Tab-separated table of C-alpha atoms in Angstrom:
chain	number	residue	atom	x	y	z
A	37	LEU	CA	-59.916	-27.525	-25.193
A	38	PRO	CA	-58.049	-30.673	-24.141
A	39	PRO	CA	-55.431	-30.071	-21.912
A	40	VAL	CA	-51.809	-29.443	-23.313
A	41	PRO	CA	-49.499	-32.596	-22.938
A	42	ALA	CA	-46.318	-31.948	-20.179
A	43	LEU	CA	-43.444	-31.172	-22.632
A	44	GLY	CA	-40.055	-30.924	-21.701
A	45	PRO	CA	-37.879	-27.692	-20.699
A	46	LYS	CA	-36.865	-27.649	-24.827
A	47	HIS	CA	-40.134	-27.013	-25.817
A	48	GLU	CA	-40.725	-24.101	-23.544
A	49	VAL	CA	-41.519	-21.704	-26.480
A	50	ASP	CA	-43.871	-23.963	-27.935
A	51	ILE	CA	-45.946	-23.959	-25.128
A	52	GLN	CA	-46.388	-20.318	-25.168
A	53	HIS	CA	-47.835	-20.562	-28.614
A	54	LEU	CA	-50.172	-23.543	-27.879
A	55	SER	CA	-51.725	-22.154	-24.795
A	56	PRO	CA	-51.260	-18.456	-22.721
A	57	PRO	CA	-49.711	-19.354	-19.442
A	58	ILE	CA	-51.348	-18.477	-16.203
A	59	HIS	CA	-48.618	-16.836	-15.270
A	60	PRO	CA	-46.494	-14.346	-17.537
A	61	VAL	CA	-43.144	-15.358	-18.062
A	62	HIS	CA	-41.648	-12.170	-17.248
A	63	PRO	CA	-43.752	-10.509	-14.245
A	64	ASP	CA	-42.912	-7.118	-13.305
A	65	VAL	CA	-41.055	-8.155	-10.357
A	66	LYS	CA	-38.776	-5.783	-8.862
A	67	MET	CA	-36.015	-7.114	-6.949
A	68	LYS	CA	-35.048	-5.186	-3.441
A	69	ARG	CA	-31.732	-3.719	-3.667
A	70	LEU	CA	-28.976	-4.900	-1.766
A	71	PRO	CA	-26.854	-2.239	-0.099
A	72	PHE	CA	-23.377	-4.051	-0.536
A	73	TYR	CA	-24.093	-4.537	-4.702
A	74	ASP	CA	-24.316	-1.771	-7.296
A	75	VAL	CA	-26.220	-3.404	-10.311
A	76	TYR	CA	-24.332	-2.676	-13.310
A	77	ASP	CA	-26.528	-5.014	-15.972
A	78	GLU	CA	-29.983	-6.831	-16.215
A	79	LEU	CA	-28.640	-10.281	-17.601
A	80	ILE	CA	-31.476	-12.384	-17.078
A	81	LYS	CA	-34.851	-10.427	-16.226
A	82	PRO	CA	-37.108	-11.742	-13.434
A	83	THR	CA	-38.681	-14.878	-14.971
A	84	THR	CA	-41.208	-17.059	-13.681
A	85	LEU	CA	-40.318	-20.399	-12.488
A	86	ALA	CA	-43.049	-22.046	-14.363
A	87	SER	CA	-44.923	-24.737	-12.172
A	88	THR	CA	-46.867	-27.746	-13.578
A	89	SER	CA	-49.619	-29.359	-11.957
A	90	SER	CA	-48.533	-32.895	-13.521
A	91	GLN	CA	-45.562	-33.305	-11.244
A	92	ARG	CA	-43.924	-32.372	-8.023
A	93	PHE	CA	-40.367	-31.806	-8.994
A	94	GLU	CA	-40.011	-29.036	-11.677
A	95	GLU	CA	-36.986	-28.329	-13.731
A	96	ALA	CA	-36.276	-24.939	-15.768
A	97	HIS	CA	-33.597	-23.889	-17.996
A	98	PHE	CA	-32.075	-20.745	-18.691
A	99	THR	CA	-29.427	-19.282	-21.016
A	100	PHE	CA	-27.316	-15.804	-20.712
A	101	ALA	CA	-24.711	-14.328	-22.676
A	102	LEU	CA	-21.926	-11.902	-21.664
A	103	THR	CA	-20.580	-9.065	-23.748
A	104	PRO	CA	-17.020	-8.623	-24.667
A	105	GLN	CA	-17.394	-5.226	-22.079
A	106	GLN	CA	-18.462	-7.302	-19.512
A	107	VAL	CA	-16.333	-10.247	-19.532
A	108	GLN	CA	-13.641	-7.476	-19.575
A	109	GLN	CA	-15.279	-5.553	-16.541
A	110	ILE	CA	-15.127	-8.975	-14.507
A	111	LEU	CA	-11.500	-10.132	-15.357
A	112	THR	CA	-10.174	-6.805	-14.415
A	113	SER	CA	-11.911	-6.683	-11.065
A	114	ARG	CA	-9.800	-9.776	-9.846
A	115	ASP	CA	-9.022	-8.783	-6.187
A	116	ILE	CA	-6.392	-10.417	-4.443
A	117	LEU	CA	-5.494	-9.876	-0.967
A	118	PRO	CA	-2.537	-11.223	1.026
A	119	GLY	CA	-3.521	-14.558	2.474
A	120	ALA	CA	-7.132	-14.454	0.907
A	121	LYS	CA	-8.414	-16.688	-2.018
A	122	CYS	CA	-8.792	-14.658	-5.215
A	123	ASP	CA	-12.023	-13.295	-5.994
A	124	TYR	CA	-13.661	-10.944	-8.617
A	125	THR	CA	-15.389	-7.315	-7.327
A	126	ILE	CA	-17.413	-7.611	-10.558
A	127	GLN	CA	-19.802	-10.523	-10.558
A	128	VAL	CA	-22.318	-12.682	-12.086
A	129	GLN	CA	-25.307	-12.870	-9.523
A	130	LEU	CA	-28.290	-15.119	-9.390
A	131	ARG	CA	-31.344	-13.833	-7.346
A	132	PHE	CA	-34.450	-15.829	-6.482
A	133	CYS	CA	-37.717	-14.338	-5.048
A	134	LEU	CA	-41.019	-15.013	-4.604
A	135	CYS	CA	-43.246	-14.175	-7.869
A	136	GLU	CA	-45.036	-10.886	-6.149
A	137	THR	CA	-45.446	-7.426	-8.005
A	138	SER	CA	-46.814	-5.690	-5.033
A	139	CYS	CA	-43.777	-4.627	-3.773
A	140	PRO	CA	-39.689	-4.992	-4.114
A	141	GLN	CA	-39.074	-8.451	-3.187
A	142	GLU	CA	-36.343	-10.161	-0.779
A	143	ASP	CA	-34.285	-12.728	-1.637
A	144	TYR	CA	-36.392	-16.355	-1.152
A	145	PHE	CA	-35.405	-19.817	-2.210
A	146	PRO	CA	-37.612	-22.464	-3.674
A	147	PRO	CA	-37.935	-25.533	-1.697
A	148	ASN	CA	-35.519	-28.472	-2.529
A	149	LEU	CA	-33.650	-26.202	-4.500
A	150	PHE	CA	-31.006	-27.425	-7.190
A	151	VAL	CA	-28.876	-25.475	-9.631
A	152	LYS	CA	-26.664	-26.190	-11.872
A	153	VAL	CA	-24.510	-23.695	-13.959
A	154	ASN	CA	-22.946	-24.754	-17.195
A	155	GLY	CA	-23.196	-28.490	-15.829
A	156	LYS	CA	-21.737	-27.852	-12.659
A	157	LEU	CA	-23.770	-27.701	-9.440
A	158	CYS	CA	-23.760	-24.523	-7.756
A	159	PRO	CA	-23.158	-24.116	-3.846
A	160	LEU	CA	-26.142	-22.564	-2.077
A	161	PRO	CA	-26.546	-20.720	1.286
A	162	GLY	CA	-26.576	-23.510	3.941
A	163	TYR	CA	-29.737	-24.130	5.691
A	164	LEU	CA	-30.996	-21.920	9.092
A	165	PRO	CA	-31.814	-24.175	12.087
A	166	PRO	CA	-35.524	-24.498	12.365
A	167	THR	CA	-37.235	-22.265	14.683
A	168	LYS	CA	-39.553	-24.930	15.903
A	169	ASN	CA	-39.926	-28.638	15.893
A	170	GLY	CA	-41.496	-29.842	12.141
A	171	ALA	CA	-40.935	-26.442	10.422
A	172	GLU	CA	-39.461	-27.006	7.036
A	173	PRO	CA	-35.977	-25.919	6.721
A	174	LYS	CA	-34.721	-22.449	4.987
A	175	ARG	CA	-31.805	-21.067	3.441
A	176	PRO	CA	-31.172	-17.686	4.524
A	177	SER	CA	-32.306	-14.412	2.184
A	178	ARG	CA	-29.060	-13.764	-0.054
A	179	PRO	CA	-27.870	-13.633	-3.409
A	180	VAL	CA	-25.976	-16.344	-4.787
A	181	ASN	CA	-22.238	-15.548	-6.914
A	182	ILE	CA	-22.112	-17.725	-9.907
A	183	THR	CA	-18.777	-16.076	-10.947
A	184	PRO	CA	-16.917	-18.917	-10.673
A	185	LEU	CA	-18.898	-21.479	-12.588
A	186	ALA	CA	-19.558	-18.746	-15.216
A	187	ARG	CA	-17.773	-18.820	-18.709
A	188	LEU	CA	-16.685	-15.558	-19.313
A	189	SER	CA	-16.360	-15.539	-22.715
A	190	ALA	CA	-17.944	-13.187	-25.120
A	191	THR	CA	-18.527	-16.403	-27.782
A	192	VAL	CA	-19.797	-19.276	-25.392
A	193	PRO	CA	-23.057	-18.712	-23.783
A	194	ASN	CA	-23.656	-19.803	-20.239
A	195	THR	CA	-26.593	-22.255	-19.409
A	196	ILE	CA	-28.665	-22.515	-15.834
A	197	VAL	CA	-30.409	-25.504	-14.857
A	198	VAL	CA	-32.848	-25.102	-11.707
A	199	ASN	CA	-34.701	-27.997	-10.185
A	200	TRP	CA	-37.188	-27.404	-7.351
A	201	SER	CA	-40.420	-28.522	-5.694
A	202	SER	CA	-43.633	-26.823	-6.936
A	203	GLU	CA	-46.036	-25.297	-4.083
A	204	PHE	CA	-49.670	-25.150	-4.940
A	205	GLY	CA	-50.595	-21.239	-5.095
A	206	ARG	CA	-46.741	-20.266	-4.560
A	207	ASN	CA	-44.977	-19.075	-7.725
A	208	TYR	CA	-40.822	-18.171	-7.732
A	209	SER	CA	-39.169	-15.940	-10.092
A	210	LEU	CA	-35.555	-16.003	-11.196
A	211	SER	CA	-33.073	-13.198	-11.972
A	212	VAL	CA	-29.241	-13.048	-13.242
A	213	TYR	CA	-27.255	-9.612	-12.700
A	214	LEU	CA	-23.806	-8.112	-13.246
A	215	VAL	CA	-22.992	-6.634	-10.239
A	216	LYS	CA	-20.062	-4.837	-8.442
A	217	GLN	CA	-19.594	-5.685	-4.682
A	218	LEU	CA	-18.897	-2.972	-2.167
A	219	THR	CA	-17.211	-2.986	1.229
A	220	SER	CA	-18.047	-1.730	4.771
A	221	VAL	CA	-15.852	0.997	4.315
A	222	THR	CA	-17.540	2.308	1.062
A	223	LEU	CA	-21.029	2.115	2.562
A	224	LEU	CA	-19.329	4.075	5.523
A	225	GLN	CA	-18.202	7.164	3.082
A	226	LYS	CA	-21.641	6.614	1.620
A	227	LEU	CA	-23.305	7.337	4.773
A	228	ARG	CA	-21.074	10.149	5.499
A	229	ALA	CA	-21.131	11.608	2.108
A	230	LYS	CA	-24.930	11.995	2.603
A	231	GLY	CA	-24.171	14.130	5.563
A	232	ILE	CA	-24.599	14.358	9.429
A	233	ARG	CA	-28.322	15.004	10.744
A	234	ASN	CA	-28.961	18.355	12.275
A	235	PRO	CA	-28.968	18.005	16.179
A	236	ASP	CA	-32.163	19.853	16.535
A	237	HIS	CA	-34.043	16.900	15.057
A	238	SER	CA	-32.864	14.929	18.054
A	239	ARG	CA	-33.568	17.974	20.697
A	240	ALA	CA	-37.008	17.974	19.738
A	241	LEU	CA	-37.208	13.873	20.106
A	242	ILE	CA	-35.793	14.714	23.413
A	243	LYS	CA	-38.275	17.098	24.421
A	244	GLU	CA	-41.191	14.897	22.999
A	245	LYS	CA	-39.719	11.972	25.225
A	246	LEU	CA	-39.707	14.291	28.570
A	247	THR	CA	-43.012	16.093	28.103
A	248	ALA	CA	-44.965	15.372	30.895
A	249	ASP	CA	-47.983	13.519	30.490
A	250	PRO	CA	-51.262	15.023	32.153
A	251	ASP	CA	-52.617	10.807	32.298
A	252	SER	CA	-49.489	9.943	34.122
A	253	GLU	CA	-48.838	10.128	37.750
A	254	ILE	CA	-45.106	9.684	36.939
A	255	ALA	CA	-43.012	12.482	35.345
A	256	THR	CA	-39.652	11.810	33.711
A	257	THR	CA	-37.492	14.859	33.959
A	258	SER	CA	-34.407	13.939	32.369
A	259	LEU	CA	-32.868	10.520	30.238
A	260	ARG	CA	-29.630	8.939	30.673
A	261	VAL	CA	-27.965	7.816	27.457
A	262	SER	CA	-24.839	5.859	27.254
A	263	LEU	CA	-21.766	6.799	24.531
A	264	MET	CA	-21.031	2.948	24.725
A	265	CYS	CA	-21.970	1.061	21.486
A	266	PRO	CA	-24.102	-1.805	22.454
A	267	LEU	CA	-22.424	-3.791	19.775
A	268	GLY	CA	-18.682	-3.605	20.685
A	269	LYS	CA	-19.147	-1.957	24.158
A	270	MET	CA	-16.641	0.493	22.794
A	271	ARG	CA	-17.005	4.336	23.068
A	272	LEU	CA	-19.048	5.498	19.933
A	273	THR	CA	-17.090	6.710	16.817
A	274	VAL	CA	-19.570	7.321	14.505
A	275	PRO	CA	-23.281	7.738	16.261
A	276	CYS	CA	-26.022	5.996	13.822
A	277	ARG	CA	-29.216	5.119	14.248
A	278	ALA	CA	-32.190	4.406	11.682
A	279	VAL	CA	-34.840	7.113	11.152
A	280	THR	CA	-37.747	5.087	12.031
A	281	CYS	CA	-36.100	4.102	15.622
A	282	SER	CA	-37.868	5.754	18.324
A	283	HIS	CA	-34.980	5.901	20.788
A	284	LEU	CA	-32.346	8.356	21.187
A	285	GLN	CA	-29.717	5.706	21.987
A	286	CYS	CA	-27.202	5.295	19.090
A	287	PHE	CA	-24.951	2.528	17.921
A	288	ASP	CA	-21.495	2.841	16.087
A	289	ALA	CA	-22.072	2.915	12.407
A	290	ALA	CA	-18.606	1.377	11.280
A	291	LEU	CA	-18.863	-1.769	13.422
A	292	TYR	CA	-22.837	-2.426	12.243
A	293	LEU	CA	-21.572	-1.979	8.765
A	294	GLN	CA	-18.754	-4.666	9.353
A	295	MET	CA	-21.201	-6.882	11.065
A	296	ASN	CA	-24.036	-6.608	8.378
A	297	GLU	CA	-21.177	-7.541	5.558
A	298	LYS	CA	-20.484	-10.598	7.273
A	299	LYS	CA	-23.933	-11.470	8.028
A	300	PRO	CA	-26.684	-9.198	6.303
A	301	THR	CA	-29.664	-8.941	8.974
A	302	TRP	CA	-30.068	-5.417	9.202
A	303	THR	CA	-31.516	-5.461	12.523
A	304	CYS	CA	-31.048	-2.448	14.996
A	305	PRO	CA	-29.013	-3.754	18.218
A	306	VAL	CA	-31.070	-1.715	20.283
A	307	CYS	CA	-34.679	-2.107	19.428
A	308	ASP	CA	-34.240	-5.362	17.210
A	309	LYS	CA	-36.371	-3.874	14.744
A	310	LYS	CA	-35.414	-3.366	11.361
A	311	ALA	CA	-32.854	-0.946	10.405
A	312	PRO	CA	-32.025	-0.958	7.033
A	313	TYR	CA	-29.191	0.865	5.099
A	314	ASP	CA	-31.370	3.050	3.171
A	315	THR	CA	-32.738	4.414	6.725
A	316	LEU	CA	-29.359	5.074	8.411
A	317	ILE	CA	-28.386	8.582	9.687
A	318	ILE	CA	-25.575	9.879	11.703
A	319	ASP	CA	-26.699	11.793	14.705
A	320	GLY	CA	-25.565	15.241	14.774
A	321	LEU	CA	-26.195	16.055	18.216
A	322	PHE	CA	-24.353	12.714	19.363
A	323	MET	CA	-21.355	13.908	17.261
A	324	ASP	CA	-21.286	17.251	19.282
A	325	ILE	CA	-21.214	15.649	22.451
A	326	LEU	CA	-18.855	13.102	21.888
A	327	ASN	CA	-16.422	15.861	20.265
A	328	SER	CA	-16.998	17.820	23.356
A	329	CYS	CA	-17.286	15.357	26.091
A	330	THR	CA	-14.077	13.034	25.893
A	331	ASP	CA	-13.683	11.689	29.387
A	332	CYS	CA	-17.477	10.125	29.998
A	333	ASP	CA	-19.067	7.209	28.853
A	334	GLU	CA	-22.704	8.282	29.958
A	335	ILE	CA	-24.729	11.611	29.562
A	336	GLN	CA	-27.976	12.733	31.081
A	337	PHE	CA	-30.715	14.779	28.765
A	338	MET	CA	-32.569	17.662	30.632
A	339	GLU	CA	-36.201	18.742	29.546
A	340	ASP	CA	-35.096	21.652	27.388
A	341	GLY	CA	-32.621	19.690	25.537
A	342	SER	CA	-29.489	20.171	27.246
A	343	TRP	CA	-27.209	17.657	28.317
A	344	CYS	CA	-24.614	16.850	31.244
A	345	PRO	CA	-21.601	14.281	31.561
A	346	MET	CA	-22.357	11.571	34.280
A	347	LYS	CA	-19.233	10.501	36.240
A	348	PRO	CA	-18.053	7.121	35.845
A	349	LYS	CA	-19.347	4.423	38.613
A	350	LYS	CA	-15.239	3.968	39.468
A	351	GLU	CA	-15.019	7.722	40.178
A	352	ASN	CA	-18.289	7.837	42.255
A	353	GLN	CA	-17.504	5.294	44.160
A	354	GLU	CA	-14.080	6.383	45.207
A	355	LEU	CA	-15.371	9.730	46.141
A	356	CYS	CA	-17.819	8.305	48.360
A	357	GLN	CA	-15.584	6.116	50.221
A	358	THR	CA	-13.370	9.252	50.476
A	359	SER	CA	-16.033	11.353	51.480
A	360	ALA	CA	-16.923	8.978	54.403
A	361	PHE	CA	-13.647	7.970	55.626
A	362	SER	CA	-12.714	11.997	55.730
A	363	GLY	CA	-16.000	13.369	57.068
A	364	ILE	CA	-16.259	15.792	54.491
A	365	GLU	CA	-19.900	15.824	54.009
A	366	ALA	CA	-21.137	14.119	50.410
A	367	SER	CA	-23.278	17.215	49.665
A	368	SER	CA	-20.103	19.511	49.059
A	369	LEU	CA	-19.238	16.942	46.158
A	370	TYR	CA	-22.374	15.921	44.738
A	371	THR	CA	-25.982	17.103	43.863
A	372	VAL	CA	-28.320	14.819	46.166
A	373	SER	CA	-32.019	14.095	46.583
A	374	CYS	CA	-33.625	15.729	49.403
A	375	GLU	CA	-34.347	12.473	51.286
A	376	GLY	CA	-30.361	12.083	50.734
A	377	LYS	CA	-29.400	15.383	52.128
A	378	SER	CA	-31.405	14.976	54.984
A	379	ALA	CA	-29.811	12.068	55.940
A	380	LEU	CA	-26.806	13.178	55.423
A	381	GLU	CA	-26.997	16.656	57.361
A	382	GLY	CA	-28.706	14.585	60.163
A	383	ARG	CA	-25.750	12.514	60.549
A	384	LYS	CA	-23.657	13.179	63.331
A	385	LYS	CA	-20.854	10.910	63.541
A	386	VAL	CA	-19.211	8.905	60.719
A	387	GLU	CA	-20.439	5.131	60.626
A	388	VAL	CA	-17.494	2.858	60.923
A	389	ILE	CA	-17.760	-0.780	60.299
A	390	ASP	CA	-15.600	-3.234	62.287
A	391	LEU	CA	-14.419	-5.519	59.484
A	392	THR	CA	-12.811	-8.066	62.498
A	393	LEU	CA	-16.167	-8.883	63.376
A	394	ASP	CA	-17.387	-12.562	62.683
A	395	SER	CA	-20.289	-11.957	59.987
A	396	SER	CA	-21.148	-15.465	59.539
A	397	SER	CA	-23.331	-15.439	62.552
A	398	ASP	CA	-26.797	-16.619	62.017
A	399	GLU	CA	-28.279	-14.308	64.608
A	400	GLU	CA	-27.031	-11.130	63.716
A	401	GLU	CA	-27.811	-9.135	60.089
A	402	PRO	CA	-24.656	-8.087	58.136
A	403	PRO	CA	-24.498	-4.328	58.032
A	404	ALA	CA	-26.309	-2.856	55.209
A	405	LYS	CA	-24.177	-1.676	52.143
A	406	LYS	CA	-23.618	2.015	51.902
A	407	GLN	CA	-24.815	3.319	48.614
A	408	CYS	CA	-23.751	6.924	47.259
A	409	PRO	CA	-27.529	8.423	46.318
A	410	VAL	CA	-26.506	10.726	43.771
A	411	SER	CA	-25.493	11.836	40.300
A	412	SER	CA	-23.112	14.354	39.291
A	413	VAL	CA	-23.706	17.359	37.184
A	414	ALA	CA	-21.340	19.201	34.786
């Protein structure tokens, strides 16, 4: 058969009758769920952005209509915050992705994309800085809120015109949804509602990490873990990590959700691996530790899964200085290593450093700094 001539977008339906498309109009594409949005309705199901081989720049037209109930949902969701612009928590959301059916797809914008909603140009996320020279600029993977451009009417339909650059061997899909935007506070409530993970899970992980490896000459007998959040450098309140993470260190759930609300990356701040919302757990063992140990920022886990608090560095330094100048043996205050203990027992006199001596001489080395070679126990 002779090739079908390229027809305008108005004749899209005619093309379907003349020649079956290479790619289905409505492929079985599933979009990846976004934690900060609950989907209420599907206004345009995932639809292929059909590319033609005859031209470099493509154009596609779409139409969707809102029901009276949907219009009412949007209008009554208007949120007016003091000092902030008016916004709707129920939104019309536009999403693009690769036309792949193997797994749920993340948002992915076609190159050189332009979108018009009801004849008005739709703002898109700005381009990310290129990772290397010559790399094609990319937009961040996120949905587009087109509510401000939508006709909030049940009688007048909405039109979307999409322009993009076609790529050989790569096709894209467009879809539109009615969604409710959630906040980090709501997501934290949902996470708490899932419950706190049994402390025995973490104890098993501790024992696994401290189990002696027969092939290794070095045996780890304890683990030191901070009770400070690596994100905010403040004490943990809701200790959290992903079930896929292999480390014990937790981060604060509230702060993690707040940061992803502003810029969704869903990356673990401890190991830099993906930590999506659905994989987050609240650690029961760390919750118990935080509730029972309020005056320390670091703890040490033992081989049997037990733990003890570590004294703050300032307190250690003060005690070390006091013991040096009062002549009290440090072994009475601390549990020390064998080397440190023998050195302390062998010390007959308190070493005194004369601070009035000139230490700038090149011939004499400055006196070695004293360190307190100890760790505290509960």
